[in-house]
Coordinates of C-alpha atoms and ligand atoms in Angstrom, one line a residue:
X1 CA 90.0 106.0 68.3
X2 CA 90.4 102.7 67.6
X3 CA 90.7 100.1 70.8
X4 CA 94.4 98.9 71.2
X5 CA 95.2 95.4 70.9
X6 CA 96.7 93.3 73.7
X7 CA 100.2 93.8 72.8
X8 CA 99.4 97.2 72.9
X9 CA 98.2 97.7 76.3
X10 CA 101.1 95.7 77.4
X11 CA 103.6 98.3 75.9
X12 CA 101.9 100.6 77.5
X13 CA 102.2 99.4 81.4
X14 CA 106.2 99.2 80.4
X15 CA 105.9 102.2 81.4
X16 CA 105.1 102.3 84.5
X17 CA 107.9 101.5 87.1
X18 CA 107.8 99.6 90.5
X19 CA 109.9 102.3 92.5
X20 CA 111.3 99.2 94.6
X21 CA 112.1 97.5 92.0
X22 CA 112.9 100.2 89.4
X23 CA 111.4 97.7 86.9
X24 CA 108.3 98.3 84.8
X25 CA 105.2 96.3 86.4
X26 CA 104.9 93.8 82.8
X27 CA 108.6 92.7 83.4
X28 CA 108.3 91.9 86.9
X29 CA 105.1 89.8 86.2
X30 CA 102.7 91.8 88.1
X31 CA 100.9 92.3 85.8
X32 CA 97.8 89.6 85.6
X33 CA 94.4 89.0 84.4
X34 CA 94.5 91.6 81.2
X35 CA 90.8 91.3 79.4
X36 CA 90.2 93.7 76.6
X37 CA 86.4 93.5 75.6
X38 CA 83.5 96.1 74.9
X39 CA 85.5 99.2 74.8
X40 CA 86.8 98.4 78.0
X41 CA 90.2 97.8 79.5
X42 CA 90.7 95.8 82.9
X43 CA 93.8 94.2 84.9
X44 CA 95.2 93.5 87.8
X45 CA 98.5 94.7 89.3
X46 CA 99.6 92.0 92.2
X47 CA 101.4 94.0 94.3
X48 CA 104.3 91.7 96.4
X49 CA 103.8 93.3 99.9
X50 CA 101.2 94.5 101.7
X51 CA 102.8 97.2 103.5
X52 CA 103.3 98.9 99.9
X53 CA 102.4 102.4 100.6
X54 CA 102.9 103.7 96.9
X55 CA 99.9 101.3 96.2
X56 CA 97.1 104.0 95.1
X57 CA 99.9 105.7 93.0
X58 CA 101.0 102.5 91.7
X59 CA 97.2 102.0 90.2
X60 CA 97.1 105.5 88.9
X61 CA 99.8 105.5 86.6
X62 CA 98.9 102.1 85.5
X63 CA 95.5 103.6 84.6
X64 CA 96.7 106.7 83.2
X65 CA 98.8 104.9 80.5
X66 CA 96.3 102.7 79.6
X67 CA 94.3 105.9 79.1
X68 CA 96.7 107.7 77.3
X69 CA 95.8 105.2 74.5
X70 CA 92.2 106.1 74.1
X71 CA 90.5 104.1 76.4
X72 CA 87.6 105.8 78.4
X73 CA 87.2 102.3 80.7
X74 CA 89.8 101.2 82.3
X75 CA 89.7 99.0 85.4
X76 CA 92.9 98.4 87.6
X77 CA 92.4 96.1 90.5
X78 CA 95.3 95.7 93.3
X79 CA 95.8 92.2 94.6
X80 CA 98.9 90.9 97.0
X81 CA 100.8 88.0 96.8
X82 CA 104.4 88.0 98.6
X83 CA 106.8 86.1 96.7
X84 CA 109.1 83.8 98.5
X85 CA 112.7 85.5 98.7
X86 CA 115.0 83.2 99.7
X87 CA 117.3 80.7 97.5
X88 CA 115.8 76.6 98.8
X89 CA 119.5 75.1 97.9
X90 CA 121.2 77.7 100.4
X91 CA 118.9 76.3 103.1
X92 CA 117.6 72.5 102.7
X93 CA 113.9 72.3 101.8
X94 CA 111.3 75.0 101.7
X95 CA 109.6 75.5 104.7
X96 CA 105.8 74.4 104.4
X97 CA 103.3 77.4 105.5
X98 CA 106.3 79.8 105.3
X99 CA 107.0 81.9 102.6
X100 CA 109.9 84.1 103.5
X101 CA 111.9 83.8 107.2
X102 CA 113.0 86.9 108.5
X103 CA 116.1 87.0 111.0
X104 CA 116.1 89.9 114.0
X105 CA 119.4 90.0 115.5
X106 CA 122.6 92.0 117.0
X107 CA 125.8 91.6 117.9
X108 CA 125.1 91.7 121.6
X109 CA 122.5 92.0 124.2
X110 CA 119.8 94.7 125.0
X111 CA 119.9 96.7 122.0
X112 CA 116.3 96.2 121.3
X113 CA 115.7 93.0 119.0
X114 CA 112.8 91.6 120.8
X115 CA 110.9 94.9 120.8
X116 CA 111.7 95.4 117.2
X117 CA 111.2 92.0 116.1
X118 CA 107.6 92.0 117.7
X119 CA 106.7 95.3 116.8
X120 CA 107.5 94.8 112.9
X121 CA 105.9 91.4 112.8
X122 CA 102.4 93.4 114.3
X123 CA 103.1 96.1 111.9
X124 CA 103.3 93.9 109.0
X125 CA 99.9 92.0 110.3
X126 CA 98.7 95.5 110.5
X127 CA 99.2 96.0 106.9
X128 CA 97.1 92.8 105.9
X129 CA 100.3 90.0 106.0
X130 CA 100.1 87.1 107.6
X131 CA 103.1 86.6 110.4
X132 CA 104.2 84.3 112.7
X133 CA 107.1 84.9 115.3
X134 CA 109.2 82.5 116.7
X135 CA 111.3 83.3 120.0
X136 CA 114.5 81.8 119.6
X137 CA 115.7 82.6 122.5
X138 CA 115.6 79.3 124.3
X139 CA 117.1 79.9 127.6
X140 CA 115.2 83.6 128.2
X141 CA 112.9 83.8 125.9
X142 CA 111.1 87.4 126.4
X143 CA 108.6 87.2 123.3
X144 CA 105.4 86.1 125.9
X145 CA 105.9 88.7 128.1
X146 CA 105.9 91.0 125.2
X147 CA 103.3 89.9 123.6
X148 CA 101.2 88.9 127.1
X149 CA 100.5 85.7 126.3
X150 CA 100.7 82.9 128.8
X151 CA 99.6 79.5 127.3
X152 CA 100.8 76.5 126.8
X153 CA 101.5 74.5 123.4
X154 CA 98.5 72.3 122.2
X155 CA 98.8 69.7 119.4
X156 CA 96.6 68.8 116.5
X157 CA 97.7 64.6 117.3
X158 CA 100.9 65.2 114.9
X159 CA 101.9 69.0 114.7
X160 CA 102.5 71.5 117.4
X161 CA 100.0 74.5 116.9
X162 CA 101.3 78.4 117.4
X163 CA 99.6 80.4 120.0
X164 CA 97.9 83.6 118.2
X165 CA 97.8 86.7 119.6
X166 CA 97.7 90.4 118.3
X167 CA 96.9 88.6 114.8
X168 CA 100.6 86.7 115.2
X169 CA 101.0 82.9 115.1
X170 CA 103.5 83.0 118.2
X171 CA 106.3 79.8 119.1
X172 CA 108.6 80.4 122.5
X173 CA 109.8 78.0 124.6
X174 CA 107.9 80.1 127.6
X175 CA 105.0 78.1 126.3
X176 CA 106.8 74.8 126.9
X177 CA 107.7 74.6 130.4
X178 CA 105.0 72.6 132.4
X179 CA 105.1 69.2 133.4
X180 CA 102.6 69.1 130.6
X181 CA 104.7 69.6 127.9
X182 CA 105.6 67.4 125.5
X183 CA 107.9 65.1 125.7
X184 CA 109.9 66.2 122.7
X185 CA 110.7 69.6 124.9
X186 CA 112.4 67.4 127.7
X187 CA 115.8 68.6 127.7
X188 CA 116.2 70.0 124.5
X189 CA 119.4 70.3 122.9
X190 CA 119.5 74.3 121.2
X191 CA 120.0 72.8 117.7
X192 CA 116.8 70.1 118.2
X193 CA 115.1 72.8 119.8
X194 CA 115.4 75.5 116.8
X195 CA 114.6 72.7 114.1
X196 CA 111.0 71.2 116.0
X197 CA 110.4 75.5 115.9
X198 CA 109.9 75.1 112.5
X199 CA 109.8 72.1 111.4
X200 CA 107.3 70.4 113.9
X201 CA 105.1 73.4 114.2
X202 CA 102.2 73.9 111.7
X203 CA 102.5 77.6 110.6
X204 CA 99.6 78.6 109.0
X205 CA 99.9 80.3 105.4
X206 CA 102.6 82.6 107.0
X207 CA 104.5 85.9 104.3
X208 CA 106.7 86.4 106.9
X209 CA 108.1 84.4 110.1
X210 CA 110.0 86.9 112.2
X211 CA 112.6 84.9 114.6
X212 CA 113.7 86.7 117.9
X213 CA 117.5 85.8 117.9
X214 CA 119.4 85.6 121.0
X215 CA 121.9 88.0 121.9
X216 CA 125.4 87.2 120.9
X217 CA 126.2 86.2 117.5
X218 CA 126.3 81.9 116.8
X219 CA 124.9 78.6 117.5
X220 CA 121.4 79.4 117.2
X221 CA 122.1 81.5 114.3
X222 CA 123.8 78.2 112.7
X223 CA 120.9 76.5 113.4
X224 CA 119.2 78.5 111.7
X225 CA 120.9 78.5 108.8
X226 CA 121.3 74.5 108.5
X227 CA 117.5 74.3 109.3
X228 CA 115.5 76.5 106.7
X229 CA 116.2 78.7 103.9
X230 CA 116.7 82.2 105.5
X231 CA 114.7 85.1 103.5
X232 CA 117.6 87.7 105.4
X233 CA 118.3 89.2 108.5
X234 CA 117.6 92.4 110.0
X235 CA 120.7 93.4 112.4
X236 CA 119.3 95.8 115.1
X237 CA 121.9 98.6 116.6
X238 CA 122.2 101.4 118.6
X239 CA 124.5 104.7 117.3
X240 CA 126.7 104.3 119.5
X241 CA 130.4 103.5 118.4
X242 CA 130.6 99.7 121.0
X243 CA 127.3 98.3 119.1
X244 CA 127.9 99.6 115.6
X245 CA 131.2 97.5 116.3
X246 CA 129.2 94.5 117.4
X247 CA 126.7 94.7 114.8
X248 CA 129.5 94.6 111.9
X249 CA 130.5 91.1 113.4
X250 CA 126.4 90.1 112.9
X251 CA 126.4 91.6 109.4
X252 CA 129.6 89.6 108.4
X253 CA 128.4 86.1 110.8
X254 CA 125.1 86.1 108.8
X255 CA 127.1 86.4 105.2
X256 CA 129.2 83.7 106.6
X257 CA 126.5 81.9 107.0
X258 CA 124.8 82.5 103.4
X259 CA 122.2 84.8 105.1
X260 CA 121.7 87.4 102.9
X261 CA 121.4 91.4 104.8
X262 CA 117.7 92.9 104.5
X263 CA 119.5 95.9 106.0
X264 CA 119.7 97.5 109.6
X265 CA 117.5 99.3 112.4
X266 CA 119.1 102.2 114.2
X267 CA 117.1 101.4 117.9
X268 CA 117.0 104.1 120.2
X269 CA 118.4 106.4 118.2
X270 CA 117.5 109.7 119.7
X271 CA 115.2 111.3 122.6
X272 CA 112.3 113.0 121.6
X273 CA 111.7 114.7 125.0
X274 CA 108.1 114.1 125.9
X275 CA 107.1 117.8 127.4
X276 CA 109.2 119.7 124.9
X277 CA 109.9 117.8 121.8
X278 CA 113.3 118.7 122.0
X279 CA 115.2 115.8 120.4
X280 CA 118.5 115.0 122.0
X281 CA 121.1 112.4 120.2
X282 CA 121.8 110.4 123.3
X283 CA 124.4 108.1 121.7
X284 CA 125.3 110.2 119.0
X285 CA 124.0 110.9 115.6
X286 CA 123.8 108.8 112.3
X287 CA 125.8 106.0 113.7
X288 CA 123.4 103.1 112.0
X289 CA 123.2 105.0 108.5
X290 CA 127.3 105.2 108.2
X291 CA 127.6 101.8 108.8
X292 CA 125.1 100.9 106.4
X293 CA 126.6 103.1 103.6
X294 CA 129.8 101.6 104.8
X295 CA 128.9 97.8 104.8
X296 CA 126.5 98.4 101.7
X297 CA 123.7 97.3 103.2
X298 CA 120.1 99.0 103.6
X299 CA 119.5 101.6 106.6
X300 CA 115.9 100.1 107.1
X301 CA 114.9 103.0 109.5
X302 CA 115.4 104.4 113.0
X303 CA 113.4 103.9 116.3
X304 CA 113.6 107.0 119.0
X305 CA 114.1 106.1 122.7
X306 CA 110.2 106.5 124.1
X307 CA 109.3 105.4 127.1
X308 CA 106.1 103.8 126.2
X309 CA 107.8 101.7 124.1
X310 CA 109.3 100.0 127.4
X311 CA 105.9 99.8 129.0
X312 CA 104.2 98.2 126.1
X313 CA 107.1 95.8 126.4
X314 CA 106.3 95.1 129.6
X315 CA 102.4 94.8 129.6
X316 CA 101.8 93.0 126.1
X317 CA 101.0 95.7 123.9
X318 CA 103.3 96.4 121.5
X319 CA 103.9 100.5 121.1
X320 CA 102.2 99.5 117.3
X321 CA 99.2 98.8 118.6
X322 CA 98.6 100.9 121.9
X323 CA 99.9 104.1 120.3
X324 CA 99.8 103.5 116.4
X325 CA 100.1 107.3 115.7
X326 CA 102.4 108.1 117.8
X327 CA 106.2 109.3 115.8
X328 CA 108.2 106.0 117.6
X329 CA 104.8 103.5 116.0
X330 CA 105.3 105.1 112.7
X331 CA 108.8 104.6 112.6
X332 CA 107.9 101.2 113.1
X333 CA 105.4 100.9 110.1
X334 CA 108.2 102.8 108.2
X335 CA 110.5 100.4 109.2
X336 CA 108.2 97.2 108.3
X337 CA 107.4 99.0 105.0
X338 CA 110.9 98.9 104.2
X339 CA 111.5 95.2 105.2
X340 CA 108.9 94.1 102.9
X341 CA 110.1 95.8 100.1
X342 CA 113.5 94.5 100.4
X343 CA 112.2 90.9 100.5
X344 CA 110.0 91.9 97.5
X345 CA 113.2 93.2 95.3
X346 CA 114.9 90.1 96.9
X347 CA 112.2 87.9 95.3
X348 CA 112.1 89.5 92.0
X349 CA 116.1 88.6 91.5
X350 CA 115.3 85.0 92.5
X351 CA 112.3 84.1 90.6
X352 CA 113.0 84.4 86.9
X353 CA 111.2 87.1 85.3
X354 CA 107.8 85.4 83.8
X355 CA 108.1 85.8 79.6
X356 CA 104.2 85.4 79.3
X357 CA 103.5 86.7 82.6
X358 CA 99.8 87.4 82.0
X359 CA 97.1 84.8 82.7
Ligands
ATP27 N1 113.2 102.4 121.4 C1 113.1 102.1 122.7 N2 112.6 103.0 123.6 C2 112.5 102.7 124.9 N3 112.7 101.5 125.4 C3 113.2 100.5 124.6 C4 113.4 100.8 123.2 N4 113.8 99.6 122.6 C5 113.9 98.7 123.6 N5 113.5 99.2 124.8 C6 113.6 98.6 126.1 O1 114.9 98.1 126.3 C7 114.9 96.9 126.9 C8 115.7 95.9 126.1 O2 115.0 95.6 124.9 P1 114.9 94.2 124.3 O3 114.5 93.2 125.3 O4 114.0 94.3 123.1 O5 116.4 94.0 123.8 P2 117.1 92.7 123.2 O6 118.1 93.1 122.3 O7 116.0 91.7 122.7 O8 117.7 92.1 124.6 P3 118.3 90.6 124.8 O9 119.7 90.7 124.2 O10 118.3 90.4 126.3 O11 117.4 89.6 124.1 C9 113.5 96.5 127.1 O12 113.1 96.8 128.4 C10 112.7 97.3 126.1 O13 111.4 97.6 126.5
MG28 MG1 115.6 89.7 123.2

């Protein structure tokens, strides 16, 4: 059989369908780096998240069609690059080192958003992404403890550097409270505060910055909003009927606010007893995936009560990392898997669609 031309090739990979998405991998502009030469096919797919589970699969069906033309050789290589997801004009200018910023937050207090901020951020490092956190809780912030990490802030002469830890670029105002700090800490106003966390910090290269909202819904979330463009927000709940009421007031404050919904966590939403495996719905059942059919908005996964999640809280090891196999970690990774690929469908209705996209 003859080789097929370029054109070719390209009608060929229409065919095959980014399940996120639900558009073919040529249309989306994934595709990149198409060289037909000696009898020989190759490309490269560049996936937009590296927690993209459907990777191999994705590569496969890319081969297969090329195949299905007549071509013996054919070489598929996966690269990532996350796309930036949120809209600059909603937000004031880009955030430099930042690609997308990611929102954890609830109606009210103790539902879990620090230990699922912290634990998706590691999960999506886990993966292969580069994350940063930033603890905006000012008055008690909990995101050191979590993470174990005691420091304080350093300077490069002009920018204030992150702490790392657990592969995370980390910003809390725990790290700011010696007589050493710098002056620009000294009785910080909340809305000064939240701005020098981004904008006076040099974030490294970062796909995601996850911020650890405060309980309660307002003023830091406003400063948020009039400080960066906001990728979305994830609003954390638990089943039962007070926070699901709560969390509808966070869904609707952060459209109020022009930040768009990745979707919601269900935290603690059922027992898995530890001796028996019997699971018990505690604060009843499907609470978090009603609301999200209700509200339209993505049910981004659920998180069981387990008590090692608590005590990785509490001695800086995230559950993700101390117990990666265990069912709560996976819901995790589930969980971060998810978020990614909502800011990856998010970015592929901002950018325009590329005409020519290969290069
Ligand atoms: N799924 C879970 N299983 C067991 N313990 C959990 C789970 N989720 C959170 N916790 C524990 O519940 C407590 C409250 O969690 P966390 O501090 O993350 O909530 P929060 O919403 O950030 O609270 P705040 O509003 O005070 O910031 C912590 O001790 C944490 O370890
Ligand atoms: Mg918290």
């Amino acid at each position: 059989m003859a080789m097929p031309d370029r054109d070719a090739v390209l009608t060929a990979l229409r065919t095959v369908l980014e399940q996120d998405a639900r558009k073919d991998i040529v249309s989306l502009g994934l595709v990149k780096e198409l060289t037909l030469a000696d009898g020989r096919v190759a490309f490269t797919i560049e996936l937009t998240a590296h927690a993209y589970p459907a990777k191999d699969q994705l590569r496969d069906q890319a081969a297969a069609a090329v195949r299905a033309l007549g071509v013996a050789d054919v070489d598929v290589r996966l690269t990532v690059n996350v796309r930036s997801a949120s809209a600059p004009e909603k937000g004031g200018p880009p955030l430099p080192g930042v690609k997308n910023v990611i929102a954890v937050g609830a109606g009210k207090g103790g539902v879990g958003k620090t230990t699922v901020a912290v634990n998706l951020a590691i999960a999506l490092a886990k993966c292969g992404s580069r994350v940063g956190i930033i603890d905006g809780d000012i008055y008690g912030p909990n995101v050191p403890i979590m993470l174990g990490i005691s420091t304080q802030l350093t300077t490069d002469g002009k920018k204030i550097l992150p702490a790392e830890k657990h592969g995370l670029q980390v910003i809390s105002m725990g790290f700011m409270t010696s007589d050493d700090a710098p002056v620009i800490w000294r009785g910080p106003m909340l809305h000064g505060a939240i701005q020098q966390f981004f904008r006076e910090v040099r974030w490294d290269s970062l796909d995601y910055l996850i911020v650890d909202m405060p309980p309660g819904t307002g003023d830091v979330a406003l400063s948020l909003s009039q400080t960066v463009p906001v990728a979305g927000s994830i609003v954390v709940t638990t089943p039962q009927q007070v926070s699901l009421a709560d969390s509808r007031r966070a869904i609707r404050m952060y459209q109020k606010l022009n930040i768009p919904t990745l979707g919601i966590v269900e935290n603690m939403s059922h027992f898995v007893c530890p001796s028996c495996s019997h699971e018990a719905d505690i604060f009843g059942h499907g609470g978090g995936q009603k609301m999200a059919d209700d509200m339209n908005v993505t049910f981004l996964g659920r998180v069981p009560i387990y008590q090692p999640i608590r005590e990785g809280s509490d001695n800086g090891v995230p559950l993700v990392l101390s117990e990666p196999e265990s069912p709560a970690a996976k819901a995790f990774i589930a969980t971060a898997e998810r978020v990614a690929a909502e800011i990856s469908i998010a970015s592929y209705k901002r950018a325009p669609i590329p005409l020519t996209p290969i290069s």
